[in-house]
Coordinates of C-alpha atoms in Angstrom, one line a residue:
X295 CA -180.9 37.6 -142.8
X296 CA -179.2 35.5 -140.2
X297 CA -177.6 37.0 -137.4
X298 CA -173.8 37.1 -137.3
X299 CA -172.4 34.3 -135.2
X300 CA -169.9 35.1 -132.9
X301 CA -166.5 34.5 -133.4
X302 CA -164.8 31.3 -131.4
X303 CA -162.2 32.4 -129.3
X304 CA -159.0 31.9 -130.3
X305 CA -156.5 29.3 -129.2
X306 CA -154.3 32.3 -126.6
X307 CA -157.7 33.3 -125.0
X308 CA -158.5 29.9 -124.4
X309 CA -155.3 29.6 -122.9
X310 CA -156.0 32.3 -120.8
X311 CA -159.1 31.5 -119.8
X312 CA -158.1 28.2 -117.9
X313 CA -157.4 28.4 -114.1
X314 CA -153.2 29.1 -113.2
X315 CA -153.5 26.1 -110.9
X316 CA -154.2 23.3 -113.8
X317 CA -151.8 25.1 -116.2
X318 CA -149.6 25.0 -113.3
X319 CA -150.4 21.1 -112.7
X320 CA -150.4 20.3 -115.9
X321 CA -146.6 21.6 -116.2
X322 CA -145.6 20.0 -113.4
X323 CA -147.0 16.5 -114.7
X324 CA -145.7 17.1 -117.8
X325 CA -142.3 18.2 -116.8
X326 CA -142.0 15.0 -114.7
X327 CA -143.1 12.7 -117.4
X328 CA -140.9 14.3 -120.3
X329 CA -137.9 14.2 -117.6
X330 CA -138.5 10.3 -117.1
X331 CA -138.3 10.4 -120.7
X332 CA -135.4 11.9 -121.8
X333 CA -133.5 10.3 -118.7
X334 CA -134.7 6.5 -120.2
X335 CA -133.8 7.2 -123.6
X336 CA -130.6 9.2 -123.3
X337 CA -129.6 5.7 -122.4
X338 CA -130.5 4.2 -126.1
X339 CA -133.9 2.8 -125.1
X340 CA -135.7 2.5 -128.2
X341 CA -133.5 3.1 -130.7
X342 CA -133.8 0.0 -132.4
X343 CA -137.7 1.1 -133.7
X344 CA -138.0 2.6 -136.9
X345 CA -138.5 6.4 -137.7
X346 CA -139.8 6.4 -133.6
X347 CA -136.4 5.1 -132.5
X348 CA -134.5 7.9 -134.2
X349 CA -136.8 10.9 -132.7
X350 CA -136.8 9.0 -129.2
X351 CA -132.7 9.0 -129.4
X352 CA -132.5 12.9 -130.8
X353 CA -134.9 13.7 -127.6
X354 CA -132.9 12.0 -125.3
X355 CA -129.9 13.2 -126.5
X356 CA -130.5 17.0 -127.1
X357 CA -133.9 17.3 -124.9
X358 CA -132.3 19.2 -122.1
X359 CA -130.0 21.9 -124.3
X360 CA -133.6 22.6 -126.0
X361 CA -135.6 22.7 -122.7
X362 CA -133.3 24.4 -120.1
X363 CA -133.4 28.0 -122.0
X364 CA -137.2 27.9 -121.5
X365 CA -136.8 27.5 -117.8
X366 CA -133.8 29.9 -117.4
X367 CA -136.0 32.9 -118.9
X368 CA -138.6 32.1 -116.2
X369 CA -135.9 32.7 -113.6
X370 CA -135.0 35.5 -115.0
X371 CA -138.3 36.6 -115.4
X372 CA -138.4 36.5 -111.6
X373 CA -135.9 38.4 -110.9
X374 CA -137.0 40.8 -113.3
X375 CA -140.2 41.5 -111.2
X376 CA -138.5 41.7 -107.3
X377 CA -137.8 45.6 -107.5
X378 CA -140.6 46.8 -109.5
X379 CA -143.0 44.9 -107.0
X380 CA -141.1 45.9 -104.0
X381 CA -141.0 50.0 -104.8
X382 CA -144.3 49.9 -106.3
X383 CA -146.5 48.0 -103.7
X384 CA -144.8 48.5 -100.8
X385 CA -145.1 52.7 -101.5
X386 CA -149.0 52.2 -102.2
X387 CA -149.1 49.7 -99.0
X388 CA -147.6 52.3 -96.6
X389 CA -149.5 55.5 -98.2
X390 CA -152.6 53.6 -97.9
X391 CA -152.2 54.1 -94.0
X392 CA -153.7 57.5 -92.9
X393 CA -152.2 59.1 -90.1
X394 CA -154.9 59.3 -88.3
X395 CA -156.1 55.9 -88.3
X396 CA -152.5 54.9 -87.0
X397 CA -153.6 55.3 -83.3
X398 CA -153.8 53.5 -80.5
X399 CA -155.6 50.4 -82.7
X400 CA -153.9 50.5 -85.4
X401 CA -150.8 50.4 -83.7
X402 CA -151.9 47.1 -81.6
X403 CA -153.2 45.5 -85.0
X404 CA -149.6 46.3 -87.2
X405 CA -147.5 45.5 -84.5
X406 CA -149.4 42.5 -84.2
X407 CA -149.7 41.2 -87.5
X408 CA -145.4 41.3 -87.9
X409 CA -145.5 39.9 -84.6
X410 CA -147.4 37.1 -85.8
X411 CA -145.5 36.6 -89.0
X412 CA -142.4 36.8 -87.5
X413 CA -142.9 33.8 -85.1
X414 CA -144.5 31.9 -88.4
X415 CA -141.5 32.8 -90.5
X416 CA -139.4 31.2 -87.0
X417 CA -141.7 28.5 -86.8
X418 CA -141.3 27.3 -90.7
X419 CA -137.9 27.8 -90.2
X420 CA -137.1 25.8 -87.2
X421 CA -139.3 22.6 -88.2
X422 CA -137.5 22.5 -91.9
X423 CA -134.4 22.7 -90.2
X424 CA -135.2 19.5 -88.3
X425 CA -136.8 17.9 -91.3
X426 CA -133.9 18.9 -93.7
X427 CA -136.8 18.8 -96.7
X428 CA -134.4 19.0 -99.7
X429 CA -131.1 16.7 -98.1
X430 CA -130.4 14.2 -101.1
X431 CA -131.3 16.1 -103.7
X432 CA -129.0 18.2 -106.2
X433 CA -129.8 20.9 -109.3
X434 CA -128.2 20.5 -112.3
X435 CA -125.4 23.1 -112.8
X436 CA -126.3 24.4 -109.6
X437 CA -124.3 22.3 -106.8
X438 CA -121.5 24.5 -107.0
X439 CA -123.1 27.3 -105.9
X440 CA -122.8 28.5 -101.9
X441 CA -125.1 31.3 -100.1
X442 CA -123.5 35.0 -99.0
X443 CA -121.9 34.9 -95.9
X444 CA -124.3 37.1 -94.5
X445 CA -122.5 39.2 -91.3
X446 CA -125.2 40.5 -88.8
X447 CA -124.1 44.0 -88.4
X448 CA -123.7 44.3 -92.5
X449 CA -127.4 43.5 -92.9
X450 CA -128.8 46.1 -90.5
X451 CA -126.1 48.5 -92.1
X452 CA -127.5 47.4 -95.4
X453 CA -130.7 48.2 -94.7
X454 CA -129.7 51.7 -94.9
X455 CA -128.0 52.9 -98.5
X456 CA -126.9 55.9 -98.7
X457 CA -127.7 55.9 -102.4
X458 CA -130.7 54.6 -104.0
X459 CA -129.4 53.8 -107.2
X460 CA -126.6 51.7 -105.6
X461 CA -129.4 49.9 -103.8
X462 CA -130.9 48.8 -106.8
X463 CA -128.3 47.9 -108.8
X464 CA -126.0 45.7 -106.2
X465 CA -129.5 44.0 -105.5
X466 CA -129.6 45.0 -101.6
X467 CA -133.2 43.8 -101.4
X468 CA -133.7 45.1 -97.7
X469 CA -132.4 48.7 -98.8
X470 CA -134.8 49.2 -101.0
X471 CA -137.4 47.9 -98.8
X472 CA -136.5 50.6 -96.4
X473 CA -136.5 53.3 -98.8
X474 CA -139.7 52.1 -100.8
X475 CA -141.3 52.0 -96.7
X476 CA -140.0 55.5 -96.0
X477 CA -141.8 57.0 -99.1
X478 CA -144.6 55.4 -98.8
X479 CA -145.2 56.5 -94.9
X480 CA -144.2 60.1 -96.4
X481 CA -146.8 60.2 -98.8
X482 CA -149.0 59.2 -96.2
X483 CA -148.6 62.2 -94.4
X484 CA -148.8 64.2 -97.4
X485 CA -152.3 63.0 -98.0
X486 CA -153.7 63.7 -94.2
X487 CA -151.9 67.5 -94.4
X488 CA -154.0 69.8 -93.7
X489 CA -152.5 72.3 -96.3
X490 CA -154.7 71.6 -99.2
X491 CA -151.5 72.1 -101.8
X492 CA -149.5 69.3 -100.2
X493 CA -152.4 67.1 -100.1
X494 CA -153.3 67.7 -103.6
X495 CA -149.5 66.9 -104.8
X496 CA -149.8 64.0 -102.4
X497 CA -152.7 62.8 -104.5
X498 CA -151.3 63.5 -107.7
X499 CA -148.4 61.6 -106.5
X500 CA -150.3 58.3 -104.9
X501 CA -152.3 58.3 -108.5
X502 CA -148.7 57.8 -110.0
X503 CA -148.2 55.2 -107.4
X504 CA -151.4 53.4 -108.1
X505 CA -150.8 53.7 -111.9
X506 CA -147.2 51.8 -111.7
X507 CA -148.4 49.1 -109.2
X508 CA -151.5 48.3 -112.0
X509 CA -148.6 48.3 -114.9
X510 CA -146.3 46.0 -112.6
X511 CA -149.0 43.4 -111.6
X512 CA -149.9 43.2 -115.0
X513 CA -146.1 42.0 -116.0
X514 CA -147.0 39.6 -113.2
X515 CA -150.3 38.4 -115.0
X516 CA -148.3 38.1 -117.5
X517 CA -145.4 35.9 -116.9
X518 CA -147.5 34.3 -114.5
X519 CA -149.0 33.0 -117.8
X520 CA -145.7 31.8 -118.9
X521 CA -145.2 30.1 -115.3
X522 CA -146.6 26.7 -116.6
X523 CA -144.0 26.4 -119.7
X524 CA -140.9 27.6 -117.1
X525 CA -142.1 25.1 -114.6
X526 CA -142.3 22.4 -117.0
X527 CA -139.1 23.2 -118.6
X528 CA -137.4 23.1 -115.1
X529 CA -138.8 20.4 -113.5
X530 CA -138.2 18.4 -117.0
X531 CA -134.7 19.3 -116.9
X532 CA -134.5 18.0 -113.0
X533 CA -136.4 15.1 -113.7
X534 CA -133.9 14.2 -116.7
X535 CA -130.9 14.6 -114.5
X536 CA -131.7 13.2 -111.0
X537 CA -134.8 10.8 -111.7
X538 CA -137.4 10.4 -109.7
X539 CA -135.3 11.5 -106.2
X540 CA -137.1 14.6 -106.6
X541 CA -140.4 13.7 -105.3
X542 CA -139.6 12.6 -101.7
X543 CA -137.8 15.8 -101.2
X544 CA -141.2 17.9 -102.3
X545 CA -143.3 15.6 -100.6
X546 CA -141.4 16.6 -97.2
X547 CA -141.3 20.3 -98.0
X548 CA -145.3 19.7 -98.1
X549 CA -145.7 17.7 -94.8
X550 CA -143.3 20.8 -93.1
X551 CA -145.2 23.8 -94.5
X552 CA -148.5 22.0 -93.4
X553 CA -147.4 20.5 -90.3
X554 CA -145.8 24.0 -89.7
X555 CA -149.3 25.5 -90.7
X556 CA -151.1 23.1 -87.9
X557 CA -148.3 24.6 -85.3
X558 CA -149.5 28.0 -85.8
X559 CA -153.0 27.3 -85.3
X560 CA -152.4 25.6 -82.2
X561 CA -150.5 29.3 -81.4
X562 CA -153.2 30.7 -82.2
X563 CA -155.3 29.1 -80.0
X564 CA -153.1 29.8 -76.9
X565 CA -152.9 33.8 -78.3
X566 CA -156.8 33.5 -77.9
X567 CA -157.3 31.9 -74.2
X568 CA -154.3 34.0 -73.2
X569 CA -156.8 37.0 -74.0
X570 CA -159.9 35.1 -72.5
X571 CA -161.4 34.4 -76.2
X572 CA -163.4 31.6 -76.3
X573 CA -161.6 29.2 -78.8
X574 CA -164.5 26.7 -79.7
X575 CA -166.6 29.7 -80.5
X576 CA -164.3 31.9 -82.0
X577 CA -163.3 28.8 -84.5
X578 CA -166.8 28.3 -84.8
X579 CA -167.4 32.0 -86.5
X580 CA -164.1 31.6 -88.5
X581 CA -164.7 28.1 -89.9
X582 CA -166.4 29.8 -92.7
X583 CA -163.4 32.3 -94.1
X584 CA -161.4 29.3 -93.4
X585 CA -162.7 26.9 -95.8
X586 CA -163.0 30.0 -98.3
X587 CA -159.7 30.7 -98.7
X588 CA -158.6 27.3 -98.5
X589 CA -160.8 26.7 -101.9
X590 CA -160.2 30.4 -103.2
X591 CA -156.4 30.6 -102.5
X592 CA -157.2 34.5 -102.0
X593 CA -157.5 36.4 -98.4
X594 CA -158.7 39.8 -100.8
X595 CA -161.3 37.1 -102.1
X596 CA -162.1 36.1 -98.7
X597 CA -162.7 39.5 -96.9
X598 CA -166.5 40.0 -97.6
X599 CA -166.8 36.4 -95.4
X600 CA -164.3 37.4 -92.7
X601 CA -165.8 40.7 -92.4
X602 CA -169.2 39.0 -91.7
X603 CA -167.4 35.9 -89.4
X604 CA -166.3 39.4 -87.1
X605 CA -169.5 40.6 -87.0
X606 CA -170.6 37.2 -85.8
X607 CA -167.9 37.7 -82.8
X608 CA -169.6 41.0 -82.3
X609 CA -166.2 42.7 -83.0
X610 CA -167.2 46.2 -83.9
X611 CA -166.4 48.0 -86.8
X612 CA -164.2 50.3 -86.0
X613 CA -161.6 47.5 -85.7
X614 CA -162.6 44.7 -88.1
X615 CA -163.3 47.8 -91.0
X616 CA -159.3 48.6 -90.6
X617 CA -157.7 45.8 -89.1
X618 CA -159.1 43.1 -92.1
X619 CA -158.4 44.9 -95.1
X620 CA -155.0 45.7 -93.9
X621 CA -154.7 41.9 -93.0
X622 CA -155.4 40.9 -96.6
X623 CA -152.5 43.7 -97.5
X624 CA -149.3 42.9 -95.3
X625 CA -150.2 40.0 -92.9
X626 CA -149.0 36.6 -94.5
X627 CA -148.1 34.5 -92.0
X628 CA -148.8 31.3 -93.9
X629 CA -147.2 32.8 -96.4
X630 CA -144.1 33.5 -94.4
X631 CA -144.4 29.7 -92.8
X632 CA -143.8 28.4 -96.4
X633 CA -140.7 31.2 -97.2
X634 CA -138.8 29.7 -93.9
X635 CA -139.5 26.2 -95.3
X636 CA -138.6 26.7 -98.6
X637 CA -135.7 28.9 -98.2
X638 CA -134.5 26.0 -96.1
X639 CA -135.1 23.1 -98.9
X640 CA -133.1 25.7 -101.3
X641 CA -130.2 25.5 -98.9
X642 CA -130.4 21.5 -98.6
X643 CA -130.1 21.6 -102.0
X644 CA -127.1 24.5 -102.6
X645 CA -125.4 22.3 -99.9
X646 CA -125.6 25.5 -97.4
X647 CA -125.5 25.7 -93.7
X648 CA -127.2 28.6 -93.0
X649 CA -125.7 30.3 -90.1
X650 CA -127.8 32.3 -87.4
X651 CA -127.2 35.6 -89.4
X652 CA -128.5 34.5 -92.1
X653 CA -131.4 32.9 -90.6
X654 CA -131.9 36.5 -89.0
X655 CA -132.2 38.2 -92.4
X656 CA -134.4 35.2 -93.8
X657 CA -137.1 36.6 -90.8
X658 CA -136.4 40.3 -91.3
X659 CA -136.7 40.2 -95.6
X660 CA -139.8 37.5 -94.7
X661 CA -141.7 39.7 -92.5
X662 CA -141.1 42.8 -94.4
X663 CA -141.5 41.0 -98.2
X664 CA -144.8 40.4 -96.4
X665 CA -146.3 44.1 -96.5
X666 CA -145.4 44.3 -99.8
X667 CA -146.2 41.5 -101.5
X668 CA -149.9 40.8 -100.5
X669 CA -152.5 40.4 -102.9
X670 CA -149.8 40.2 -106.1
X671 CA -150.9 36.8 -108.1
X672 CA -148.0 34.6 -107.1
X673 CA -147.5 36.3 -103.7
X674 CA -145.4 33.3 -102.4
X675 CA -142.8 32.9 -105.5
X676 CA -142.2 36.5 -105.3
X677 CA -141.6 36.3 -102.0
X678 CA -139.2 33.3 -101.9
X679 CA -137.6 34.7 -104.7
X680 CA -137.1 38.1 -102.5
X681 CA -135.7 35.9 -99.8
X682 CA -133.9 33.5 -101.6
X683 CA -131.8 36.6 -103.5
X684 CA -131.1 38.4 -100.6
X685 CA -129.9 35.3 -99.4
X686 CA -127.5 34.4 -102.5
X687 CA -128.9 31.1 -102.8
X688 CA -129.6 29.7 -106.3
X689 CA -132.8 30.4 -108.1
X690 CA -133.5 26.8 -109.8
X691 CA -134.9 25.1 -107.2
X692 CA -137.3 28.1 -106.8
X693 CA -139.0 26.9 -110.1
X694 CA -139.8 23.1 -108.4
X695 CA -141.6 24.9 -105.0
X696 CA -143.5 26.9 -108.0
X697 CA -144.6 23.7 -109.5
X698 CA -146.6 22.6 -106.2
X699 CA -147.5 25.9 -105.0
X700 CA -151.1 25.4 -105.5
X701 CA -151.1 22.7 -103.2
X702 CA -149.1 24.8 -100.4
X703 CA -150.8 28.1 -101.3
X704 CA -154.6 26.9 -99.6
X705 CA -153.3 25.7 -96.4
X706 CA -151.4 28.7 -96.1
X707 CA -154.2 31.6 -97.7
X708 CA -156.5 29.4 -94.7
X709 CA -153.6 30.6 -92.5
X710 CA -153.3 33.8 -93.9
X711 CA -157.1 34.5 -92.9
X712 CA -157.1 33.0 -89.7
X713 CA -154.6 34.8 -88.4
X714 CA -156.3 38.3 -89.9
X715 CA -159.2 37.9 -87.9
X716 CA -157.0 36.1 -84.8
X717 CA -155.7 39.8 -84.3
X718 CA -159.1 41.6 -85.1
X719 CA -160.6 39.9 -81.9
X720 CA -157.9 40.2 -79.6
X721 CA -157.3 43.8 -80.7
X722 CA -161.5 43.9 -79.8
X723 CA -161.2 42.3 -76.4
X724 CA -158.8 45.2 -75.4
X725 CA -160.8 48.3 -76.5
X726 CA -163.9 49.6 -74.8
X727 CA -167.2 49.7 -76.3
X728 CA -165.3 47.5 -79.7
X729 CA -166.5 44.5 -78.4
X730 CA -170.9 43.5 -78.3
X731 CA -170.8 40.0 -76.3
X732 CA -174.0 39.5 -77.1
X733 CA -173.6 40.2 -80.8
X734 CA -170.9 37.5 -80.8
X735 CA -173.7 34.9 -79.5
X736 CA -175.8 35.4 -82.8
X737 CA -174.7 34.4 -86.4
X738 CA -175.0 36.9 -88.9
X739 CA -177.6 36.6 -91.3
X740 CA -176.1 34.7 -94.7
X741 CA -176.4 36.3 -98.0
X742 CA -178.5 35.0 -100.7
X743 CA -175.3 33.6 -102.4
X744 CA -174.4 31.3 -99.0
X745 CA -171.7 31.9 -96.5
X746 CA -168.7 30.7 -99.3
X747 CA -168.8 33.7 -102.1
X748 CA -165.6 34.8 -102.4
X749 CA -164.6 34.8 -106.2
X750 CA -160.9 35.3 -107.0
X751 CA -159.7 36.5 -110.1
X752 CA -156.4 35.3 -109.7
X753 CA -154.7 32.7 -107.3
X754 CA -153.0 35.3 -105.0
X755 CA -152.1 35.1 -101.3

């Protein structure tokens, strides 16, 4: 008897099986060239061929009422995700932090790592708002649309609702950042009491947490999945109404968030002599995380080869073993570079100034979207769609940042890393006995895989 051949797999796991970034590409190329299409023959081009001529004219008449429902439930779908994500990640982010390991080193690397993102967040800012990415360019149904008039003092007050419930349902995306932080720190203590009933409600409670932040991220798989179709129906839409003005505007947003990128690295550099690091050497250990999460587009993916780059700088465990995993969790500063660039090409596009409050709250929700967001497939969209909320700016131009996100997301993973183990050396220079000199001088031995293993199962920040 002949054994049973396995079934084929079937046309959705094929689908699934394919890489986000050429589903994503392939929407984006497709969304262009369907655009160009339905902007030529909306105009009668080819009408006058048989059978053809008639489907060409009913595409370019009704393509856009068909298409722009498919990208409007991606947007939603978006929003959908922002305050399941925030409550559930950023609880499990901050209960993940024992007390006790919130010392003296712990307290150099976290205030650190928002230092650092911060001044990225700044620096993306400040060189999109001399570049002006998105100037020129115009969403459909969209240009009437203005950002919040965002008052300094109502932010920080906002930052603190006295109900919860309120919070959530007026969309105050900083309050419930504060109240998903507070939580999470509170369960932290919970779990490091030293009254075993308190710590076991605290684990009972943190297995909760865990639970809901698996059943979110896998809402995010899966409209993730449906990214491709939204971006495509966007971009199509865009493409049909504005023509091919759309590409010059993306092509600057890229040349800011990498030239931004490039700025940071040169920073640092500077953070490193300013500590007495040696630069050449220190880039010479790193070079190999670097490249890694440039091709992997994942700083979780990365950590087994920055852990072994830090034990090349002789950084000593005690640091590297807290401050690199916690790195990969809340310190994006790539990441941020590209929110303050984007959320500026959004706001060349809304036709918004955006005053020096608002620039404010575009650092504050960056720096503190980045603790949260870490390690979610799609960290960057979420985040600019945190941002971009809070900031009342409109969501459609979101969708054409998505569609070249791959192409941002490895320069700024590769800043993601480097600026992880950046802080786990300089946090080593300044502690006794975390530091073997020596150590530093020898490379670590490689594993049998070579120095590049770092698989990612998904394209995550």
């Amino acid at each position: 008897m002949a054994p049973a051949t396995p079934h084929a797999p079937g046309l959705w796991r094929r689908y699934l099986a394919v890489p986000l970034i050429w589903k994503l590409t392939v929407g984006l190329v497709g969304g262009l060239v369907t655009g160009l299409a339905i902007r030529a023959f909306s105009g009668g081009a080819g009408a006058d061929i048989p059978v053809l001529g008639m489907i060409l004219t009913w595409i370019g008449a009704h393509g856009i009422t068909v298409l722009d429902p498919l990208g409007q439930i991606f947007l939603n779908l978006l929003q959908l995700l922002v305050f399941p994500l925030i409550l559930t990640t950023l609880v499990a982010g901050a209960s993940s932090i024992t007390p006790q390991r919130l010392g003296r080193i712990g307290g150099k690397v976290f205030v650190l790592y928002l230092f650092t993102s911060a001044f990225a967040i700044a620096v993306g800012l400040a060189i999109a708002l001399a570049v002006s990415p998105g100037t020129g360019l115009s969403m459909p149904d969209d240009t009437e649309e203005s950002a919040e008039n965002v008052d300094v003092a109502d932010t920080l007050l906002g930052i603190f609702p006295a109900n919860p419930f309120e919070a959530l349902v007026d969309g105050n995306v900083l309050g419930v950042m504060f109240i998903a932080l507070v939580f999470g720190v509170s369960l932290a203590f919970m779990l490091g009491s030293d009254d075993a009933r308190i710590r076991g409600m605290g684990t009972f409670l943190r297995t909760g947490v865990d639970a809901a932040a698996e059943l979110v991220f896998r809402v995010v798989r899966g409209v993730l999945e449906y990214a491709p179709i939204g971006v495509f129906a966007l971009i199509a839409v865009v493409m049909a109404e504005t023509g091919v003005a759309v590409l010059l505007p993306l092509l600057r947003l890229t040349g800011v968030v990498y030239g931004a990128i490039f700025v940071q690295i040169l920073v640092y550099s500077v953070i490193l002599l300013l500590f007495r690091v040696g630069v050449v050497r220190f880039f010479s250990a790193a070079k190999d995380p670097m490249l890694t999460a440039f091709v992997t587009r994942s700083s979780n993916g990365t950590l087994p080869v920055s852990i072994r780059a830090a034990k090349r700088m002789g950084v000593n465990e005690g640091v590297y073993g807290f401050s690199l995993p916690l790195g990969a969790t809340i310190n994006m500063d790539g990441t941020a570079i590209y929110v303050g660039a984007a959320t500026v090409f959004i706001a060349n596009i809304a036709g918004v100034t955006l005053t020096p409050g608002q620039l404010a709250t575009v650092v504050l929700v960056g720096v503190l979207a980045s603790i949260g967001t870490a390690g979610v497939p799609g960290a960057g969209v979420i985040m600019l769609t945190m941002t971009v909320t809070t900031m009342g700016l409109p969501l459609a131009p979101v969708a054409l940042v998505a569609g070249i996100d791959a192409v941002l997301d490895m320069a700024r993973t590769m800043c993601n890393v480097t600026g992880d183990l950046v802080v786990t050396r300089v946090v080593a220079q300044t502690e006794r006995d975390m530091l073997d000199e020596e150590g530093s001088a020898a490379p670590a031995p490689a594993s049998p895989a070579g120095p590049n293993v770092a698989v990612s199962d998904s394209p995550a920040d």
